[in-house]
Structures are given as structure tokens and as C-alpha cells.
Short mmCIF file of C-alpha atoms in Angstrom, two decimals:
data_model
loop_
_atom_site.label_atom_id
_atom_site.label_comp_id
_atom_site.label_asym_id
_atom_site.label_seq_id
_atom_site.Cartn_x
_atom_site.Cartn_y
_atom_site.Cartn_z
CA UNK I 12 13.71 -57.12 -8.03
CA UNK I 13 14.52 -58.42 -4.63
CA UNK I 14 17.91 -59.79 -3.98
CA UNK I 15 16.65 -61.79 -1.12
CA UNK I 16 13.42 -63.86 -1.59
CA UNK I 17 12.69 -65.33 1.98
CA UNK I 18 14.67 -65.40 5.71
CA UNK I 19 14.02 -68.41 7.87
CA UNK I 20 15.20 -68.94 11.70
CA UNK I 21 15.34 -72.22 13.19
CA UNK I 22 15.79 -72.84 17.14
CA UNK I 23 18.12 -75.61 18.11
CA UNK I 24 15.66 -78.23 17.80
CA UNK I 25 14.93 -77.57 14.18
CA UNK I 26 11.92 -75.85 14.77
CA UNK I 27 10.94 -72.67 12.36
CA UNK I 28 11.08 -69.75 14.87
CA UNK I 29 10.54 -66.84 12.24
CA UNK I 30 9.86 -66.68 8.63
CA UNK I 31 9.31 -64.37 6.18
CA UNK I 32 9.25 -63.45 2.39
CA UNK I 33 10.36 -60.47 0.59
CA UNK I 34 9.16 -60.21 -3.03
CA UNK I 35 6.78 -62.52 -4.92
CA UNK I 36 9.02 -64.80 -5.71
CA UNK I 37 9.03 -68.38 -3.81
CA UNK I 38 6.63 -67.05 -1.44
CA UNK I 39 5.55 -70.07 0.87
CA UNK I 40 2.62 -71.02 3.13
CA UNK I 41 3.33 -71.98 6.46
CA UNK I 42 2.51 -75.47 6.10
CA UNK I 43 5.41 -75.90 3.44
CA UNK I 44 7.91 -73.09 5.31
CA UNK I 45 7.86 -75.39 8.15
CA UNK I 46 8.86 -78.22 6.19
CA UNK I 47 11.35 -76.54 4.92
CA UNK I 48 12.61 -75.44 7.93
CA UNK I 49 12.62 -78.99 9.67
CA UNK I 50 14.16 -80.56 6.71
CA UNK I 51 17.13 -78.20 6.06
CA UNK I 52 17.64 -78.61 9.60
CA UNK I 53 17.88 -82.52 9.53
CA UNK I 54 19.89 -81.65 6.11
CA UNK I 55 22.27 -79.47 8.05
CA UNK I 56 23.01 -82.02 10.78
CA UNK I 57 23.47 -84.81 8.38
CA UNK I 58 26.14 -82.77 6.01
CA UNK I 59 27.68 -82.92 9.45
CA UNK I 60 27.67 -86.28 9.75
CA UNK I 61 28.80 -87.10 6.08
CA UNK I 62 32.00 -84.59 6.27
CA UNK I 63 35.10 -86.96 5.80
CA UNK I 64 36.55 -84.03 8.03
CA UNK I 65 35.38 -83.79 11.56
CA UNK I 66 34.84 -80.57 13.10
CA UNK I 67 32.72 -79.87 9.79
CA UNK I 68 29.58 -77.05 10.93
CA UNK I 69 27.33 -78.28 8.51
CA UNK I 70 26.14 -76.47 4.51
CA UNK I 71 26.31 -72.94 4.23
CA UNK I 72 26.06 -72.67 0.97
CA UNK I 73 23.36 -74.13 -1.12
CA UNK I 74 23.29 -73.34 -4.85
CA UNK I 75 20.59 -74.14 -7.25
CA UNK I 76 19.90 -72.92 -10.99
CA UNK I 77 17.08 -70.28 -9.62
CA UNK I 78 18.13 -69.45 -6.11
CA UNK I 79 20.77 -69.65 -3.85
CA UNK I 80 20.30 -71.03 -0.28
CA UNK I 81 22.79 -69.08 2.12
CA UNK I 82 23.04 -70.61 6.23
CA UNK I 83 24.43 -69.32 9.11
CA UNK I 84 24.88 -71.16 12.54
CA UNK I 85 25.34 -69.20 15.59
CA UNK I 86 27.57 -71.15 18.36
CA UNK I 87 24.29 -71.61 19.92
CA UNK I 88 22.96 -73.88 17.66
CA UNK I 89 20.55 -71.10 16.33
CA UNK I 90 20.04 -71.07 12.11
CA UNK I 91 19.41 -68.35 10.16
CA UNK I 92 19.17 -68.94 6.34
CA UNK I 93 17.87 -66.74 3.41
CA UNK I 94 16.94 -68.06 -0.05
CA UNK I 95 18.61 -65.69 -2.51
CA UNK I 96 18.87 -64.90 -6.03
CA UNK I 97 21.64 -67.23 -7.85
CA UNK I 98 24.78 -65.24 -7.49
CA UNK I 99 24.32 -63.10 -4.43
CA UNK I 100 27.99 -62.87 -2.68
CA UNK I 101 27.29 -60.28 0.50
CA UNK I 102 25.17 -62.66 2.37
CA UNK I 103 27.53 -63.56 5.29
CA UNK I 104 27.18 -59.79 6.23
CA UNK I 105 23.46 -59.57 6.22
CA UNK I 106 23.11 -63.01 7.87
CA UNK I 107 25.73 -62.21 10.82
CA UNK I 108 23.90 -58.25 11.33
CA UNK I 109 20.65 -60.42 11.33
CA UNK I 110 22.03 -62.70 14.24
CA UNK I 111 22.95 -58.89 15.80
CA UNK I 112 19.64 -57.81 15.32
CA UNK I 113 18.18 -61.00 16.94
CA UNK I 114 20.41 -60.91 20.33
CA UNK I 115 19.17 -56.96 20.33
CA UNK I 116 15.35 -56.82 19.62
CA UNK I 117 14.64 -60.58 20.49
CA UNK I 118 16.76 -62.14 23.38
CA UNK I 119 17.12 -59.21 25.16
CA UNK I 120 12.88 -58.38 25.25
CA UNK I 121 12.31 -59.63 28.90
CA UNK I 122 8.72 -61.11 27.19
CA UNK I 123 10.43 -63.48 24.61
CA UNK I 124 9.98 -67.02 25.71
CA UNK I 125 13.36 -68.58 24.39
CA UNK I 126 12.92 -71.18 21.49
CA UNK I 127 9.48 -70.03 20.55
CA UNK I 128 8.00 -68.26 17.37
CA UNK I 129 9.21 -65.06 17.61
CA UNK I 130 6.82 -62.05 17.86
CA UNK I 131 8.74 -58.49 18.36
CA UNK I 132 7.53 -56.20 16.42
CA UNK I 133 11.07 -53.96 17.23
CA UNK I 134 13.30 -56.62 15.97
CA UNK I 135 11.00 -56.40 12.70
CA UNK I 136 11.34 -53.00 11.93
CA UNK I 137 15.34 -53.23 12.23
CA UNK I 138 14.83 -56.09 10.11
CA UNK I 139 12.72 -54.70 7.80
CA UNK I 140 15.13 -51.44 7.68
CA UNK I 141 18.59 -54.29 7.53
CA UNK I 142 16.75 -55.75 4.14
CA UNK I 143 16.03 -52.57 2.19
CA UNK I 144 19.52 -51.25 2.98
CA UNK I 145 21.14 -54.85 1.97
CA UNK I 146 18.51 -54.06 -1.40
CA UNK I 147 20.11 -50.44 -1.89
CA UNK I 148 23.29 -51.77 -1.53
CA UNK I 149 22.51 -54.42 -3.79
CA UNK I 150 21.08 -52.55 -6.44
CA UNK I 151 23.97 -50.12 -6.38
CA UNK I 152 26.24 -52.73 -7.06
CA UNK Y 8 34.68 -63.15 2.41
CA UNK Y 9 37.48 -62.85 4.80
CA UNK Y 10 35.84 -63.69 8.18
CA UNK Y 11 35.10 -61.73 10.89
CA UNK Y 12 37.99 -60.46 12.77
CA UNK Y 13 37.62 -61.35 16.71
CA UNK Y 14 36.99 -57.84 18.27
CA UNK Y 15 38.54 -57.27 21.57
CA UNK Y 16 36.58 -56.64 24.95
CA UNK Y 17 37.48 -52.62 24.96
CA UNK Y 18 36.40 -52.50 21.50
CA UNK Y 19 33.07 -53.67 22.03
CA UNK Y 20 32.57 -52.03 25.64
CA UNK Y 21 33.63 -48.07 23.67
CA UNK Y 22 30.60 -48.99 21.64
CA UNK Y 23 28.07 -50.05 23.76
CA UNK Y 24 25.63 -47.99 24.82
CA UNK Y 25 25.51 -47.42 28.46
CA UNK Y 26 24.17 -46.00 31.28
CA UNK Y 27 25.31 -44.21 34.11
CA UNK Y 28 27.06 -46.81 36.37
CA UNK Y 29 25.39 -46.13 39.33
CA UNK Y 30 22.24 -46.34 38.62
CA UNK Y 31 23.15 -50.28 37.27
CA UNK Y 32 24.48 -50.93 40.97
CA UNK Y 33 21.83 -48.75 42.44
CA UNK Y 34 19.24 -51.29 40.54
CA UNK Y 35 20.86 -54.80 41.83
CA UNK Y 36 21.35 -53.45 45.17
CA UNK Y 37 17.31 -52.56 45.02
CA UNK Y 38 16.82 -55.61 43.54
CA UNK Y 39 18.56 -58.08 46.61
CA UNK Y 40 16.83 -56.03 49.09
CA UNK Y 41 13.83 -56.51 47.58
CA UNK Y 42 14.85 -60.48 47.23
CA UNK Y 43 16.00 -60.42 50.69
CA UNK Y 44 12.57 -58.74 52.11
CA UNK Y 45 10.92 -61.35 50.07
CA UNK Y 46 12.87 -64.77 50.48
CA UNK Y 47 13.35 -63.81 54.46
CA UNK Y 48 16.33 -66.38 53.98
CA UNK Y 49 20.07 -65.55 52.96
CA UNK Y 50 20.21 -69.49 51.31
CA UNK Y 51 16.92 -68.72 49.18
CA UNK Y 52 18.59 -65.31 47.79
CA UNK Y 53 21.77 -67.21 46.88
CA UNK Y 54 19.31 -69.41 44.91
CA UNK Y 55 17.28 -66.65 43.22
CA UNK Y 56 20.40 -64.81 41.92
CA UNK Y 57 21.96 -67.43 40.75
CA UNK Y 58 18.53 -68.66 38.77
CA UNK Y 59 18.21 -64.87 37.64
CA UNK Y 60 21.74 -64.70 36.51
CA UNK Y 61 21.52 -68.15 34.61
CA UNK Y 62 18.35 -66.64 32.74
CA UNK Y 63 20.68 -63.75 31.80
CA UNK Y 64 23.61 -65.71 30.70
CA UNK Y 65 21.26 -68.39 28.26
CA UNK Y 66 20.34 -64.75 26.55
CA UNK Y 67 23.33 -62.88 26.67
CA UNK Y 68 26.07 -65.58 25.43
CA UNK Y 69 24.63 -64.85 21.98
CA UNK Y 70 24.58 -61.22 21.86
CA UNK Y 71 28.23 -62.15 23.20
CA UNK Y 72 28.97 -64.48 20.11
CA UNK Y 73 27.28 -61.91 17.84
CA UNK Y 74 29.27 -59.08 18.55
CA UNK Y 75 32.66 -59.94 19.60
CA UNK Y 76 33.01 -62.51 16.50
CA UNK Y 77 34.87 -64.98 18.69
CA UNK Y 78 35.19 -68.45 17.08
CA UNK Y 79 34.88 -71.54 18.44
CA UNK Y 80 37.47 -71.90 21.63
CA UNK Y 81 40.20 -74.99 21.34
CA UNK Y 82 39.86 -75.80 25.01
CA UNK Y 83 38.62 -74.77 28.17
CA UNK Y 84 41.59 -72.43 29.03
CA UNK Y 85 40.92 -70.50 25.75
CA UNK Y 86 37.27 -70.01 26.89
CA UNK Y 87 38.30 -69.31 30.98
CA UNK Y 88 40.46 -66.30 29.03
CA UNK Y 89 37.69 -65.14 26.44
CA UNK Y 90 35.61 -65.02 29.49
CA UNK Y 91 37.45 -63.03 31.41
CA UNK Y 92 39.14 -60.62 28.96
CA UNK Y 93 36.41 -60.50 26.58
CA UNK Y 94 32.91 -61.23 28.29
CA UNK Y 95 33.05 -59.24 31.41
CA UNK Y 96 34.57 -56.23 29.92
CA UNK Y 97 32.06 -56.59 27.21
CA UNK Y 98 29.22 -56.62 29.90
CA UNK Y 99 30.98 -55.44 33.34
CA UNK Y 100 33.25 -52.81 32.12
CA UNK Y 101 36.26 -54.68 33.84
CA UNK Y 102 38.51 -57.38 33.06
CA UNK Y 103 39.42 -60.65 35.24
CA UNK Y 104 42.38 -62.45 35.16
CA UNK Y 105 42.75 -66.56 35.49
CA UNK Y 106 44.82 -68.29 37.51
CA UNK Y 107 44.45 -71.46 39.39
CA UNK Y 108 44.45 -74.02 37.13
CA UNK Y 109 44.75 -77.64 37.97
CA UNK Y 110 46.23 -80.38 36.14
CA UNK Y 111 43.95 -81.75 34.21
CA UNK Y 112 42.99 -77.72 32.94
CA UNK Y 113 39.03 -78.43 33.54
CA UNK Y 114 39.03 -75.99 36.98
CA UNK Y 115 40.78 -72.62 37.37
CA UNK Y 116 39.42 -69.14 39.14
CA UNK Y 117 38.14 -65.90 37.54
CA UNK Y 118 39.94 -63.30 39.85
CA UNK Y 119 37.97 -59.87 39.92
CA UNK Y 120 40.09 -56.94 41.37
CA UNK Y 121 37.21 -54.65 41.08
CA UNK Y 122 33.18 -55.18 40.43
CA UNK Y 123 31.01 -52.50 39.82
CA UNK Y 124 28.51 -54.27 41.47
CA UNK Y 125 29.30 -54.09 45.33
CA UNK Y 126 30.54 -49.70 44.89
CA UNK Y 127 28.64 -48.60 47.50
CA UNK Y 128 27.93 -52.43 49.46
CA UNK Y 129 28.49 -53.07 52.66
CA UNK Y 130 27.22 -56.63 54.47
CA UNK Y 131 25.16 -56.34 57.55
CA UNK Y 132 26.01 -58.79 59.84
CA UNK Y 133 22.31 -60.42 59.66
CA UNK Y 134 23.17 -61.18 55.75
CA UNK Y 135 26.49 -63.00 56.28
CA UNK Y 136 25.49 -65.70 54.22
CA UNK Y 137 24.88 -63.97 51.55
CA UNK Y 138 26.96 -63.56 48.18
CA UNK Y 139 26.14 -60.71 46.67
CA UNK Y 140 27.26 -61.10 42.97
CA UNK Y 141 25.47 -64.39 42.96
CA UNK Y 142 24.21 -63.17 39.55
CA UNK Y 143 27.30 -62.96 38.09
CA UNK Y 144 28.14 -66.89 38.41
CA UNK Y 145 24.74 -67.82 37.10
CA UNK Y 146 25.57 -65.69 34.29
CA UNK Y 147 28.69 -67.70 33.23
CA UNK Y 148 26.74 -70.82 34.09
CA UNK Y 149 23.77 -69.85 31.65
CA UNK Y 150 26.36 -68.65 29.27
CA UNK Y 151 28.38 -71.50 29.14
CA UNK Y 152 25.70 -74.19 29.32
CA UNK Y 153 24.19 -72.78 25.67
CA UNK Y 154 27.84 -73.70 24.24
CA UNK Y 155 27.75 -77.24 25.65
CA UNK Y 156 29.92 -76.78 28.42
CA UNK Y 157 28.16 -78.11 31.92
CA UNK Y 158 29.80 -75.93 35.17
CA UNK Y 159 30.56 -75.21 38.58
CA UNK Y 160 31.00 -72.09 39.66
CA UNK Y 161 31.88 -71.18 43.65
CA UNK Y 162 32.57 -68.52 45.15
CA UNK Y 163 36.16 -68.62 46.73
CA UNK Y 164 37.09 -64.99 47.88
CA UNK Y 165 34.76 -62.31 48.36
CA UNK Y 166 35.58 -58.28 49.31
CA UNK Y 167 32.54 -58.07 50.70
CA UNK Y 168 33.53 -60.87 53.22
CA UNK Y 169 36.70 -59.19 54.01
CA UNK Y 170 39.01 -60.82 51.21
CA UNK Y 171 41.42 -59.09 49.11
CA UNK Y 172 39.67 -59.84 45.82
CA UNK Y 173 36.54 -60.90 44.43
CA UNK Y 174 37.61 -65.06 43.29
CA UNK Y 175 35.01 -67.22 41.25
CA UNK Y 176 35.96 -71.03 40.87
CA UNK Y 177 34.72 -72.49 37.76
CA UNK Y 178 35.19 -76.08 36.86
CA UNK Y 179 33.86 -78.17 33.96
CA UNK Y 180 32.19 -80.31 34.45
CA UNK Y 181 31.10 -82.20 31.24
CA UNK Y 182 31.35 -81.49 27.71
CA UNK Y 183 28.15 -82.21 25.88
CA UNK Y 184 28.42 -83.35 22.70
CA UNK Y 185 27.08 -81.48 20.13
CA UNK Y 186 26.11 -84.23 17.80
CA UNK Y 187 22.64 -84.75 17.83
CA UNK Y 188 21.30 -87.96 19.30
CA UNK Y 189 21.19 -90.63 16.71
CA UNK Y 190 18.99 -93.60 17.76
CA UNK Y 191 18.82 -96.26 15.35
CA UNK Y 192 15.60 -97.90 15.94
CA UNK Y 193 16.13 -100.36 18.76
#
């Protein structure tokens, strides 16, 4: 059992740059991942919006009875989110090494076009590696 | 979670991994030559540089943000001084220090005492035009355009032009607001 069932990254226009699922669970097609993606990014700026605070930087935590919907936003304006199991508390950590591992294997390969689907196969593998020791970890716990 | 605890600029440069030092300056000196063979004109290489550093900076700010867990700054003076005590001894190995501020705090220089960049440099006469670390104040440009902050940047002093210190002028000049652009159907 997976703790994590998908990770999405969306550019600063709310388009889905990367997406992928990990365990059966909620698995998507693209069609709907990109919906997703564009809607929890207009979601995301309108939370903003609604904040009786200013200076609010929009949901990070979205919890449902079957899943929990964790979001990060780099300064850039970059999102990363991962649907979870309900109840998953280390998320921050894997969602901040994630933005790590992106600035590594992604911005810094000369061939990555900024802002488009990205397609590095070296920032998968430390992905892939980031999840199943995030798993470990979890199923330790 | 408690969050992330701001990491300083020697923290992050002990562990970086790094190459030898020289062949970094050996590799931009090679790489202006090559500009210079190929633009013919000192103006043009000023350009290049400074589009080539501004393609770095767009890239690098995050890896920046990523790994030295600084938050949002308050004002402009706390970003001038995350700049130069953070970012370049994250990425240059050496610190600045800010002075020059005017009034209204939106201008102030980035004063380098030492740049790895120009070890072994010296200016022919035929390139007198020509500033060297160009790169560097595209990269702070690049950098500081991806957090909504539109600059300047000059070149004031220069060792390779004889001055005492290396001196990069940066002034805001507009803060873009990060909210996005709400039309209501007109």
C-alpha cells in the first residue's frame, strides 16, 4: 500500500508540467489529470483571493474522507502537489526534496525548455528513488 | 512541522559539489573569447552575457529558493542582503557587501572585493568596452525577475578597468504584482 497515490507539477500558468501515479489507486488519464491540474490551480489562486488575511499563499492542505491533497508553492510560482492517503503528516519534506530534485535534474539540464512538460529521464530516477524511500520510511512508521 | 530553518550561504557552499576553480574561470574566459571572435563587437558581447546570464538566473533562483530555505523577503533591502550574503556565496564562493542606498531604498550597490571570475584577466586595450562579468548582472536580473521584482543592474566600478573593487548598481524598478490578472468581462 502506497502512501502517496499521484504527484502533479504545475508551471506558473497553471499548466500540468509532470504527472504521475504511484499505486492503483486514483490512477488518472491525461485528459482528467489536466483538469485537475488547471482547476486546483484556479482553486489555489482563488483561496488567495478569499483569505480575509492578505499575504495568504493559497491551500496547502486539502483533506477529504479517502485522500489527502498536500500543495507546495515554490517562490516562483511553481506547484507541486501529491494526492495522499488520509492522514499522511511527512509530506512537506517529500514535497520541498521534490522541488530539490526539480532545480537539480530539471532546470539545470541545458535541454529543458522552461514551462514545458517535463521529460528528464535523470530527474525521474531520483524521483522514483525519493518515493520508495518516503514508502520505507512510511511503512516503518 | 516546524519550517525550514533559513540555511546560511557557507552552509550551502561546504555542501555543494564543486569543481576545481580554475577550470570554472578557465571556461568563461574561453567562453568571451569565443563571444568576442564571434560578435567582432565589444557592445554585442556586453549583450550576449548579459542574455546568457539572465537565462542562468530564471533557472538558478529556484535551485536558490530550494536549498537555502529563504522565505519570502520584507523589502528590497532584505533581498539586496540575501543576495549578497546568501546567493553569491551559494554560487560564487564569495560574499558582497551593500552599501549605497538611496532614500527611497529601491537602488543600492553590490560591492565585490574579489570575483573568481577575472583570476587570471587582464583587458587588452582593443576590448575596453567590454565588462567582463556581464554574466553575473544578468544573473541577478533573471533571478530577480522570476520573484516579481523588475531591475537595473550597471556596472559602476570594475578591477578590471583599474578600480579598487568590483561595484554592481541594482535598482528596482517595479514590483509586479503577484495577483493574477482578474478581468471581469468588459
Amino acid at each position: 500500500m502506497a502512501a502517496i497515490y499521484s504527484l502533479y507539477i504545475i508551471n506558473k500558468s497553471g499548466g500540468l508540467i509532470f504527472y504521475k501515479d504511484y499505486g492503483l489507486a486514483g490512477r488518472m488519464d491525461t485528459n482528467d489529470s489536466l483538469r485537475l491540474a488547471s482547476l486546483w490551480h484556479s482553486m489555489h489562486a482563488i483561496s488567495q483571493q478569499l483569505s480575509p488575511i492578505s499575504g495568504c499563499s493559497g491551500i496547502e492542505l486539502l483533506e477529504a474522507d479517502t485522500f489527502d491533497l498536500h500543495c507546495f508553492q515554490s517562490l516562483t510560482g511553481t506547484k507541486f502537489f501529491v494526492v495522499s492517503e488520509p492522514g499522511t503528516h511527512h509530506m512537506d519534506n517529500l514535497l520541498k526534496h521534490i522541488y530539490e530534485l526539480y532545480t537539480d535534474y530539471v532546470l539545470k539540464n541545458p535541454f529543458y525548455e522552461m514551462e514545458m512538460p517535463i521529460r528528464c529521464e535523470l530527474f525521474d530516477i531520483n524521483l522514483a528513488q525519493a518515493i520508495q524511500k518516503d514508502r520505507v520510511a512510511y511503512l516503518g512508521r | 512541522m516546524a519550517p525550514a530553518v533559513p540555511r546560511s550561504g557557507d552552509a550551502i557552499f561546504a555542501n555543494v559539489e564543486r569543481v576545481n576553480s580554475e577550470l570554472f574561470t578557465l571556461t568563461y574566459g574561453a567562453i568571451v573569447r569565443q563571444l568576442l571572435t564571434d560578435l567582432e563587437e565589444v557592445e554585442e558581447v556586453n549583450k550576449q552575457l548579459d542574455q546568457m546570464g539572465y537565462n542562468i538566473g530564471i533557472r538558478l533562483i529556484d535551485e536558490f529558493l530550494a536549498k537555502s530555505n529563504v522565505t519570502r523577503c520584507v523589502n528590497f533591502r532584505e533581498t539586496a542582503e540575501v543576495i549578497a550574503k546568501v546567493g553569491f556565496k551559494m554560487f560564487l564562493g564569495v560574499t558582497a557587501t551593500v552599501t549605497n542606498w538611496d532614500s527611497e531604498g529601491t537602488s543600492c550597490s553590490l560591492i565585490l572585493e574579489d570575483n573568481p571570475l577575472v583570476d587570471f584577466v587582464e583587458l587588452p586595450e582593443t576590448c575596453q568596452g567590454l565588462y567582463y562579468c556581464n554574466i553575473l548582472s544578468g544573473v541577478v536580473r533573471g533571478a530577480l525577475e522570476m520573484v516579481s521584482m523588475k531591475t537595473e543592474i550597471t556596472w559602476v566600478r570594475d578591477m578590471l578597468r583599474g578600480d579598487d573593487a568590483f561595484e554592481l548598481q541594482v535598482k528596482l524598478l517595479k514590483q509586479v504584482p503577484e495577483e493574477y490578472p482578474y478581468k471581469d468581462d468588459e
